[in-house]
Amino acid sequence: MNIINIIIANVFINNYVFSRFLGTCPFLGVSNKMETATGMGVAVTFVTTLASVITFIIQKLILETAHIEYLQTIVFILVIASLVQFVELVLKKTSPALYNAMGVYLPLITTNCIVLGVAILNIQEKYNILETAASAFSAALGFSLALVLMASVREKLEIAEIHESLEGFPLTLIAAGLMSIAFAGFSGLM
């Protein structure tokens, strides 16, 4: 039951974009088109889940055992950057089609704060490895949902008649704020 609560909370209630404000840079920058939003969402889901599980193992087996928890942020950043590079190399060799589909988005994930934020928050919540994997996957799913929703809104706004002063980024910020308020409505679920 706890895993289901974690999933629902991360996708809707504590959405990392709308309530924790992590990942807002790619959220605003990559959500112009549905195709790019979907590609970024898939790449972030894969890397966030894998990075959280690996950083959990490193935290428990190395950092806590050696009592060097203060190195957590630096170690996690190095792990995430290395993981992204490793995934990029493996995809390039084994699946060129998938690499071409995700290739543009993989390097961007290295600087996406949601990947590091999820890994650190999972440790702070004292999740076990299964809860960590569920939390990471659902947080990335919530991020992907936010990207796809914003991309669909922005595509509709391109064909709408909008006052000149609101065109582009101002209206995007207003839409993001309204979406954040809408997601705040889920807070009464749990």
JSON list of C-alpha atoms in Angstrom, two decimals:
[
{"chain": "A", "resi": 1, "resn": "MET", "atom": "CA", "xyz": [0.00, 0.00, 0.00]},
{"chain": "A", "resi": 2, "resn": "ASN", "atom": "CA", "xyz": [2.89, 2.37, 0.76]},
{"chain": "A", "resi": 3, "resn": "ILE", "atom": "CA", "xyz": [4.23, 2.03, -2.79]},
{"chain": "A", "resi": 4, "resn": "ILE", "atom": "CA", "xyz": [0.83, 2.95, -4.26]},
{"chain": "A", "resi": 5, "resn": "ASN", "atom": "CA", "xyz": [0.72, 6.01, -1.99]},
{"chain": "A", "resi": 6, "resn": "ILE", "atom": "CA", "xyz": [4.23, 7.00, -3.10]},
{"chain": "A", "resi": 7, "resn": "ILE", "atom": "CA", "xyz": [3.28, 6.69, -6.77]},
{"chain": "A", "resi": 8, "resn": "ILE", "atom": "CA", "xyz": [0.05, 8.70, -6.47]},
{"chain": "A", "resi": 9, "resn": "ALA", "atom": "CA", "xyz": [1.75, 11.34, -4.35]},
{"chain": "A", "resi": 10, "resn": "ASN", "atom": "CA", "xyz": [4.70, 11.81, -6.73]},
{"chain": "A", "resi": 11, "resn": "VAL", "atom": "CA", "xyz": [2.62, 11.96, -9.90]},
{"chain": "A", "resi": 12, "resn": "PHE", "atom": "CA", "xyz": [-0.22, 14.18, -8.69]},
{"chain": "A", "resi": 13, "resn": "ILE", "atom": "CA", "xyz": [0.10, 15.59, -5.18]},
{"chain": "A", "resi": 14, "resn": "ASN", "atom": "CA", "xyz": [3.82, 16.28, -4.79]},
{"chain": "A", "resi": 15, "resn": "ASN", "atom": "CA", "xyz": [4.58, 16.66, -8.48]},
{"chain": "A", "resi": 16, "resn": "TYR", "atom": "CA", "xyz": [8.21, 17.72, -8.70]},
{"chain": "A", "resi": 17, "resn": "VAL", "atom": "CA", "xyz": [7.47, 20.47, -11.23]},
{"chain": "A", "resi": 18, "resn": "PHE", "atom": "CA", "xyz": [4.29, 21.93, -9.77]},
{"chain": "A", "resi": 19, "resn": "SER", "atom": "CA", "xyz": [4.80, 21.61, -6.02]},
{"chain": "A", "resi": 20, "resn": "ARG", "atom": "CA", "xyz": [8.55, 21.16, -5.47]},
{"chain": "A", "resi": 21, "resn": "PHE", "atom": "CA", "xyz": [9.62, 23.36, -8.39]},
{"chain": "A", "resi": 22, "resn": "LEU", "atom": "CA", "xyz": [12.38, 21.02, -9.56]},
{"chain": "A", "resi": 23, "resn": "GLY", "atom": "CA", "xyz": [12.97, 20.54, -13.27]},
{"chain": "A", "resi": 24, "resn": "THR", "atom": "CA", "xyz": [11.34, 23.83, -14.24]},
{"chain": "A", "resi": 25, "resn": "CYS", "atom": "CA", "xyz": [14.13, 24.76, -16.66]},
{"chain": "A", "resi": 26, "resn": "PRO", "atom": "CA", "xyz": [13.57, 21.79, -19.00]},
{"chain": "A", "resi": 27, "resn": "PHE", "atom": "CA", "xyz": [9.83, 22.00, -18.26]},
{"chain": "A", "resi": 28, "resn": "LEU", "atom": "CA", "xyz": [9.70, 25.49, -19.76]},
{"chain": "A", "resi": 29, "resn": "GLY", "atom": "CA", "xyz": [12.44, 24.96, -22.35]},
{"chain": "A", "resi": 30, "resn": "VAL", "atom": "CA", "xyz": [11.53, 21.61, -23.89]},
{"chain": "A", "resi": 31, "resn": "SER", "atom": "CA", "xyz": [7.74, 21.81, -23.78]},
{"chain": "A", "resi": 32, "resn": "ASN", "atom": "CA", "xyz": [7.30, 23.62, -27.10]},
{"chain": "A", "resi": 33, "resn": "LYS", "atom": "CA", "xyz": [6.32, 20.53, -29.08]},
{"chain": "A", "resi": 34, "resn": "MET", "atom": "CA", "xyz": [4.71, 17.26, -28.05]},
{"chain": "A", "resi": 35, "resn": "GLU", "atom": "CA", "xyz": [7.44, 15.22, -29.74]},
{"chain": "A", "resi": 36, "resn": "THR", "atom": "CA", "xyz": [10.27, 16.83, -27.80]},
{"chain": "A", "resi": 37, "resn": "ALA", "atom": "CA", "xyz": [8.31, 16.73, -24.54]},
{"chain": "A", "resi": 38, "resn": "THR", "atom": "CA", "xyz": [7.65, 13.02, -24.97]},
{"chain": "A", "resi": 39, "resn": "GLY", "atom": "CA", "xyz": [11.29, 12.27, -25.82]},
{"chain": "A", "resi": 40, "resn": "MET", "atom": "CA", "xyz": [12.56, 14.20, -22.83]},
{"chain": "A", "resi": 41, "resn": "GLY", "atom": "CA", "xyz": [9.98, 12.52, -20.59]},
{"chain": "A", "resi": 42, "resn": "VAL", "atom": "CA", "xyz": [11.06, 9.02, -21.62]},
{"chain": "A", "resi": 43, "resn": "ALA", "atom": "CA", "xyz": [14.75, 9.84, -21.20]},
{"chain": "A", "resi": 44, "resn": "VAL", "atom": "CA", "xyz": [14.21, 11.44, -17.77]},
{"chain": "A", "resi": 45, "resn": "THR", "atom": "CA", "xyz": [12.11, 8.49, -16.60]},
{"chain": "A", "resi": 46, "resn": "PHE", "atom": "CA", "xyz": [14.79, 6.00, -17.56]},
{"chain": "A", "resi": 47, "resn": "VAL", "atom": "CA", "xyz": [17.72, 7.94, -16.10]},
{"chain": "A", "resi": 48, "resn": "THR", "atom": "CA", "xyz": [15.94, 9.07, -12.92]},
{"chain": "A", "resi": 49, "resn": "THR", "atom": "CA", "xyz": [14.85, 5.54, -12.03]},
{"chain": "A", "resi": 50, "resn": "LEU", "atom": "CA", "xyz": [18.25, 4.02, -12.73]},
{"chain": "A", "resi": 51, "resn": "ALA", "atom": "CA", "xyz": [20.16, 6.84, -11.02]},
{"chain": "A", "resi": 52, "resn": "SER", "atom": "CA", "xyz": [18.03, 6.67, -7.87]},
{"chain": "A", "resi": 53, "resn": "VAL", "atom": "CA", "xyz": [18.55, 2.94, -7.48]},
{"chain": "A", "resi": 54, "resn": "ILE", "atom": "CA", "xyz": [22.31, 3.23, -8.05]},
{"chain": "A", "resi": 55, "resn": "THR", "atom": "CA", "xyz": [22.69, 6.21, -5.71]},
{"chain": "A", "resi": 56, "resn": "PHE", "atom": "CA", "xyz": [20.65, 4.37, -3.05]},
{"chain": "A", "resi": 57, "resn": "ILE", "atom": "CA", "xyz": [23.05, 1.44, -3.22]},
{"chain": "A", "resi": 58, "resn": "ILE", "atom": "CA", "xyz": [26.09, 3.75, -3.07]},
{"chain": "A", "resi": 59, "resn": "GLN", "atom": "CA", "xyz": [24.57, 5.65, -0.14]},
{"chain": "A", "resi": 60, "resn": "LYS", "atom": "CA", "xyz": [23.91, 2.50, 1.89]},
{"chain": "A", "resi": 61, "resn": "LEU", "atom": "CA", "xyz": [27.01, 0.47, 0.99]},
{"chain": "A", "resi": 62, "resn": "ILE", "atom": "CA", "xyz": [29.69, 3.15, 0.76]},
{"chain": "A", "resi": 63, "resn": "LEU", "atom": "CA", "xyz": [28.73, 6.56, 2.16]},
{"chain": "A", "resi": 64, "resn": "GLU", "atom": "CA", "xyz": [26.93, 5.41, 5.31]},
{"chain": "A", "resi": 65, "resn": "THR", "atom": "CA", "xyz": [29.33, 2.53, 5.95]},
{"chain": "A", "resi": 66, "resn": "ALA", "atom": "CA", "xyz": [32.35, 4.84, 5.74]},
{"chain": "A", "resi": 67, "resn": "HIS", "atom": "CA", "xyz": [30.50, 7.66, 7.57]},
{"chain": "A", "resi": 68, "resn": "ILE", "atom": "CA", "xyz": [31.10, 10.10, 4.72]},
{"chain": "A", "resi": 69, "resn": "GLU", "atom": "CA", "xyz": [27.48, 11.11, 4.10]},
{"chain": "A", "resi": 70, "resn": "TYR", "atom": "CA", "xyz": [28.62, 14.72, 3.70]},
{"chain": "A", "resi": 71, "resn": "LEU", "atom": "CA", "xyz": [29.95, 13.76, 0.23]},
{"chain": "A", "resi": 72, "resn": "GLN", "atom": "CA", "xyz": [26.47, 12.71, -0.90]},
{"chain": "A", "resi": 73, "resn": "THR", "atom": "CA", "xyz": [25.76, 15.59, -3.30]},
{"chain": "A", "resi": 74, "resn": "ILE", "atom": "CA", "xyz": [29.15, 15.43, -5.02]},
{"chain": "A", "resi": 75, "resn": "VAL", "atom": "CA", "xyz": [29.03, 11.64, -5.34]},
{"chain": "A", "resi": 76, "resn": "PHE", "atom": "CA", "xyz": [25.45, 11.69, -6.63]},
{"chain": "A", "resi": 77, "resn": "ILE", "atom": "CA", "xyz": [26.30, 14.32, -9.27]},
{"chain": "A", "resi": 78, "resn": "LEU", "atom": "CA", "xyz": [29.27, 12.25, -10.45]},
{"chain": "A", "resi": 79, "resn": "VAL", "atom": "CA", "xyz": [27.14, 9.09, -10.55]},
{"chain": "A", "resi": 80, "resn": "ILE", "atom": "CA", "xyz": [24.38, 10.80, -12.55]},
{"chain": "A", "resi": 81, "resn": "ALA", "atom": "CA", "xyz": [26.82, 12.36, -15.03]},
{"chain": "A", "resi": 82, "resn": "SER", "atom": "CA", "xyz": [28.65, 9.04, -15.44]},
{"chain": "A", "resi": 83, "resn": "LEU", "atom": "CA", "xyz": [25.39, 7.15, -15.80]},
{"chain": "A", "resi": 84, "resn": "VAL", "atom": "CA", "xyz": [24.16, 9.49, -18.51]},
{"chain": "A", "resi": 85, "resn": "GLN", "atom": "CA", "xyz": [27.44, 9.11, -20.41]},
{"chain": "A", "resi": 86, "resn": "PHE", "atom": "CA", "xyz": [27.37, 5.33, -19.99]},
{"chain": "A", "resi": 87, "resn": "VAL", "atom": "CA", "xyz": [23.75, 5.08, -21.16]},
{"chain": "A", "resi": 88, "resn": "GLU", "atom": "CA", "xyz": [24.57, 7.29, -24.13]},
{"chain": "A", "resi": 89, "resn": "LEU", "atom": "CA", "xyz": [27.50, 5.04, -25.13]},
{"chain": "A", "resi": 90, "resn": "VAL", "atom": "CA", "xyz": [25.50, 1.83, -24.69]},
{"chain": "A", "resi": 91, "resn": "LEU", "atom": "CA", "xyz": [22.57, 3.17, -26.70]},
{"chain": "A", "resi": 92, "resn": "LYS", "atom": "CA", "xyz": [24.89, 4.39, -29.44]},
{"chain": "A", "resi": 93, "resn": "LYS", "atom": "CA", "xyz": [26.44, 0.92, -29.81]},
{"chain": "A", "resi": 94, "resn": "THR", "atom": "CA", "xyz": [23.44, -1.34, -29.21]},
{"chain": "A", "resi": 95, "resn": "SER", "atom": "CA", "xyz": [20.43, 0.60, -30.47]},
{"chain": "A", "resi": 96, "resn": "PRO", "atom": "CA", "xyz": [21.25, 3.42, -32.89]},
{"chain": "A", "resi": 97, "resn": "ALA", "atom": "CA", "xyz": [17.55, 4.07, -33.54]},
{"chain": "A", "resi": 98, "resn": "LEU", "atom": "CA", "xyz": [16.82, 4.58, -29.85]},
{"chain": "A", "resi": 99, "resn": "TYR", "atom": "CA", "xyz": [20.00, 6.64, -29.49]},
{"chain": "A", "resi": 100, "resn": "ASN", "atom": "CA", "xyz": [18.87, 8.91, -32.34]},
{"chain": "A", "resi": 101, "resn": "ALA", "atom": "CA", "xyz": [15.45, 9.26, -30.73]},
{"chain": "A", "resi": 102, "resn": "MET", "atom": "CA", "xyz": [16.87, 10.08, -27.27]},
{"chain": "A", "resi": 103, "resn": "GLY", "atom": "CA", "xyz": [20.32, 11.32, -28.21]},
{"chain": "A", "resi": 104, "resn": "VAL", "atom": "CA", "xyz": [19.51, 15.01, -28.00]},
{"chain": "A", "resi": 105, "resn": "TYR", "atom": "CA", "xyz": [17.85, 14.67, -24.60]},
{"chain": "A", "resi": 106, "resn": "LEU", "atom": "CA", "xyz": [20.38, 12.47, -22.82]},
{"chain": "A", "resi": 107, "resn": "PRO", "atom": "CA", "xyz": [23.07, 15.16, -22.34]},
{"chain": "A", "resi": 108, "resn": "LEU", "atom": "CA", "xyz": [20.39, 17.59, -21.13]},
{"chain": "A", "resi": 109, "resn": "ILE", "atom": "CA", "xyz": [19.45, 15.19, -18.34]},
{"chain": "A", "resi": 110, "resn": "THR", "atom": "CA", "xyz": [22.85, 15.63, -16.72]},
{"chain": "A", "resi": 111, "resn": "THR", "atom": "CA", "xyz": [21.87, 19.19, -15.79]},
{"chain": "A", "resi": 112, "resn": "ASN", "atom": "CA", "xyz": [18.23, 18.40, -14.94]},
{"chain": "A", "resi": 113, "resn": "CYS", "atom": "CA", "xyz": [17.88, 19.05, -11.21]},
{"chain": "A", "resi": 114, "resn": "ILE", "atom": "CA", "xyz": [14.96, 16.63, -10.88]},
{"chain": "A", "resi": 115, "resn": "VAL", "atom": "CA", "xyz": [17.30, 13.64, -11.24]},
{"chain": "A", "resi": 116, "resn": "LEU", "atom": "CA", "xyz": [19.52, 14.77, -8.36]},
{"chain": "A", "resi": 117, "resn": "GLY", "atom": "CA", "xyz": [16.56, 16.04, -6.33]},
{"chain": "A", "resi": 118, "resn": "VAL", "atom": "CA", "xyz": [14.72, 12.73, -6.51]},
{"chain": "A", "resi": 119, "resn": "ALA", "atom": "CA", "xyz": [17.84, 10.77, -5.52]},
{"chain": "A", "resi": 120, "resn": "ILE", "atom": "CA", "xyz": [18.51, 12.97, -2.49]},
{"chain": "A", "resi": 121, "resn": "LEU", "atom": "CA", "xyz": [14.87, 13.17, -1.38]},
{"chain": "A", "resi": 122, "resn": "ASN", "atom": "CA", "xyz": [14.53, 9.38, -1.57]},
{"chain": "A", "resi": 123, "resn": "ILE", "atom": "CA", "xyz": [17.43, 9.05, 0.87]},
{"chain": "A", "resi": 124, "resn": "GLN", "atom": "CA", "xyz": [15.96, 11.73, 3.15]},
{"chain": "A", "resi": 125, "resn": "GLU", "atom": "CA", "xyz": [12.59, 9.94, 3.18]},
{"chain": "A", "resi": 126, "resn": "LYS", "atom": "CA", "xyz": [14.43, 6.76, 4.33]},
{"chain": "A", "resi": 127, "resn": "TYR", "atom": "CA", "xyz": [12.87, 4.65, 1.59]},
{"chain": "A", "resi": 128, "resn": "ASN", "atom": "CA", "xyz": [14.01, 1.07, 1.01]},
{"chain": "A", "resi": 129, "resn": "ILE", "atom": "CA", "xyz": [15.25, 0.09, -2.46]},
{"chain": "A", "resi": 130, "resn": "LEU", "atom": "CA", "xyz": [11.79, -0.90, -3.76]},
{"chain": "A", "resi": 131, "resn": "GLU", "atom": "CA", "xyz": [10.23, 2.32, -2.50]},
{"chain": "A", "resi": 132, "resn": "THR", "atom": "CA", "xyz": [13.16, 4.26, -3.96]},
{"chain": "A", "resi": 133, "resn": "ALA", "atom": "CA", "xyz": [12.60, 2.71, -7.39]},
{"chain": "A", "resi": 134, "resn": "ALA", "atom": "CA", "xyz": [8.85, 3.37, -7.21]},
{"chain": "A", "resi": 135, "resn": "SER", "atom": "CA", "xyz": [9.40, 6.93, -6.04]},
{"chain": "A", "resi": 136, "resn": "ALA", "atom": "CA", "xyz": [11.94, 7.67, -8.76]},
{"chain": "A", "resi": 137, "resn": "PHE", "atom": "CA", "xyz": [9.81, 6.15, -11.50]},
{"chain": "A", "resi": 138, "resn": "SER", "atom": "CA", "xyz": [6.66, 7.96, -10.36]},
{"chain": "A", "resi": 139, "resn": "ALA", "atom": "CA", "xyz": [8.48, 11.29, -9.90]},
{"chain": "A", "resi": 140, "resn": "ALA", "atom": "CA", "xyz": [9.78, 11.02, -13.45]},
{"chain": "A", "resi": 141, "resn": "LEU", "atom": "CA", "xyz": [6.30, 10.00, -14.62]},
{"chain": "A", "resi": 142, "resn": "GLY", "atom": "CA", "xyz": [4.91, 13.12, -12.95]},
{"chain": "A", "resi": 143, "resn": "PHE", "atom": "CA", "xyz": [7.59, 15.20, -14.65]},
{"chain": "A", "resi": 144, "resn": "SER", "atom": "CA", "xyz": [6.68, 13.61, -17.99]},
{"chain": "A", "resi": 145, "resn": "LEU", "atom": "CA", "xyz": [2.99, 14.31, -17.38]},
{"chain": "A", "resi": 146, "resn": "ALA", "atom": "CA", "xyz": [3.80, 17.95, -16.67]},
{"chain": "A", "resi": 147, "resn": "LEU", "atom": "CA", "xyz": [5.88, 18.18, -19.87]},
{"chain": "A", "resi": 148, "resn": "VAL", "atom": "CA", "xyz": [3.19, 16.60, -22.04]},
{"chain": "A", "resi": 149, "resn": "LEU", "atom": "CA", "xyz": [0.43, 18.75, -20.55]},
{"chain": "A", "resi": 150, "resn": "MET", "atom": "CA", "xyz": [2.44, 21.92, -21.06]},
{"chain": "A", "resi": 151, "resn": "ALA", "atom": "CA", "xyz": [3.37, 20.90, -24.61]},
{"chain": "A", "resi": 152, "resn": "SER", "atom": "CA", "xyz": [-0.29, 20.34, -25.47]},
{"chain": "A", "resi": 153, "resn": "VAL", "atom": "CA", "xyz": [-1.24, 23.74, -24.01]},
{"chain": "A", "resi": 154, "resn": "ARG", "atom": "CA", "xyz": [1.59, 25.50, -25.85]},
{"chain": "A", "resi": 155, "resn": "GLU", "atom": "CA", "xyz": [0.69, 23.87, -29.16]},
{"chain": "A", "resi": 156, "resn": "LYS", "atom": "CA", "xyz": [-2.89, 25.12, -28.76]},
{"chain": "A", "resi": 157, "resn": "LEU", "atom": "CA", "xyz": [-1.67, 28.59, -27.84]},
{"chain": "A", "resi": 158, "resn": "GLU", "atom": "CA", "xyz": [0.33, 28.82, -31.09]},
{"chain": "A", "resi": 159, "resn": "ILE", "atom": "CA", "xyz": [-2.86, 28.94, -33.14]},
{"chain": "A", "resi": 160, "resn": "ALA", "atom": "CA", "xyz": [-4.86, 31.10, -30.71]},
{"chain": "A", "resi": 161, "resn": "GLU", "atom": "CA", "xyz": [-5.22, 34.84, -31.05]},
{"chain": "A", "resi": 162, "resn": "ILE", "atom": "CA", "xyz": [-3.29, 36.29, -28.13]},
{"chain": "A", "resi": 163, "resn": "HIS", "atom": "CA", "xyz": [-2.57, 39.86, -27.16]},
{"chain": "A", "resi": 164, "resn": "GLU", "atom": "CA", "xyz": [0.91, 40.86, -28.25]},
{"chain": "A", "resi": 165, "resn": "SER", "atom": "CA", "xyz": [2.11, 41.54, -24.69]},
{"chain": "A", "resi": 166, "resn": "LEU", "atom": "CA", "xyz": [1.33, 37.95, -23.63]},
{"chain": "A", "resi": 167, "resn": "GLU", "atom": "CA", "xyz": [2.81, 36.10, -26.59]},
{"chain": "A", "resi": 168, "resn": "GLY", "atom": "CA", "xyz": [5.52, 33.56, -25.85]},
{"chain": "A", "resi": 169, "resn": "PHE", "atom": "CA", "xyz": [7.02, 33.22, -22.41]},
{"chain": "A", "resi": 170, "resn": "PRO", "atom": "CA", "xyz": [4.58, 35.38, -20.38]},
{"chain": "A", "resi": 171, "resn": "LEU", "atom": "CA", "xyz": [1.60, 33.23, -21.36]},
{"chain": "A", "resi": 172, "resn": "THR", "atom": "CA", "xyz": [3.67, 30.07, -20.76]},
{"chain": "A", "resi": 173, "resn": "LEU", "atom": "CA", "xyz": [4.33, 31.19, -17.18]},
{"chain": "A", "resi": 174, "resn": "ILE", "atom": "CA", "xyz": [0.65, 31.98, -16.67]},
{"chain": "A", "resi": 175, "resn": "ALA", "atom": "CA", "xyz": [-0.31, 28.53, -18.00]},
{"chain": "A", "resi": 176, "resn": "ALA", "atom": "CA", "xyz": [2.29, 26.89, -15.73]},
{"chain": "A", "resi": 177, "resn": "GLY", "atom": "CA", "xyz": [0.92, 28.78, -12.73]},
{"chain": "A", "resi": 178, "resn": "LEU", "atom": "CA", "xyz": [-2.64, 27.71, -13.53]},
{"chain": "A", "resi": 179, "resn": "MET", "atom": "CA", "xyz": [-1.52, 24.11, -13.95]},
{"chain": "A", "resi": 180, "resn": "SER", "atom": "CA", "xyz": [0.26, 24.31, -10.60]},
{"chain": "A", "resi": 181, "resn": "ILE", "atom": "CA", "xyz": [-2.95, 25.55, -8.96]},
{"chain": "A", "resi": 182, "resn": "ALA", "atom": "CA", "xyz": [-4.89, 22.72, -10.61]},
{"chain": "A", "resi": 183, "resn": "PHE", "atom": "CA", "xyz": [-2.43, 20.13, -9.29]},
{"chain": "A", "resi": 184, "resn": "ALA", "atom": "CA", "xyz": [-2.70, 21.70, -5.82]},
{"chain": "A", "resi": 185, "resn": "GLY", "atom": "CA", "xyz": [-6.31, 20.51, -5.89]},
{"chain": "A", "resi": 186, "resn": "PHE", "atom": "CA", "xyz": [-5.03, 16.93, -5.58]},
{"chain": "A", "resi": 187, "resn": "SER", "atom": "CA", "xyz": [-3.48, 17.70, -2.18]},
{"chain": "A", "resi": 188, "resn": "GLY", "atom": "CA", "xyz": [-6.63, 16.59, -0.36]},
{"chain": "A", "resi": 189, "resn": "LEU", "atom": "CA", "xyz": [-6.36, 13.05, -1.71]},
{"chain": "A", "resi": 190, "resn": "MET", "atom": "CA", "xyz": [-3.87, 11.85, 0.89]}
]
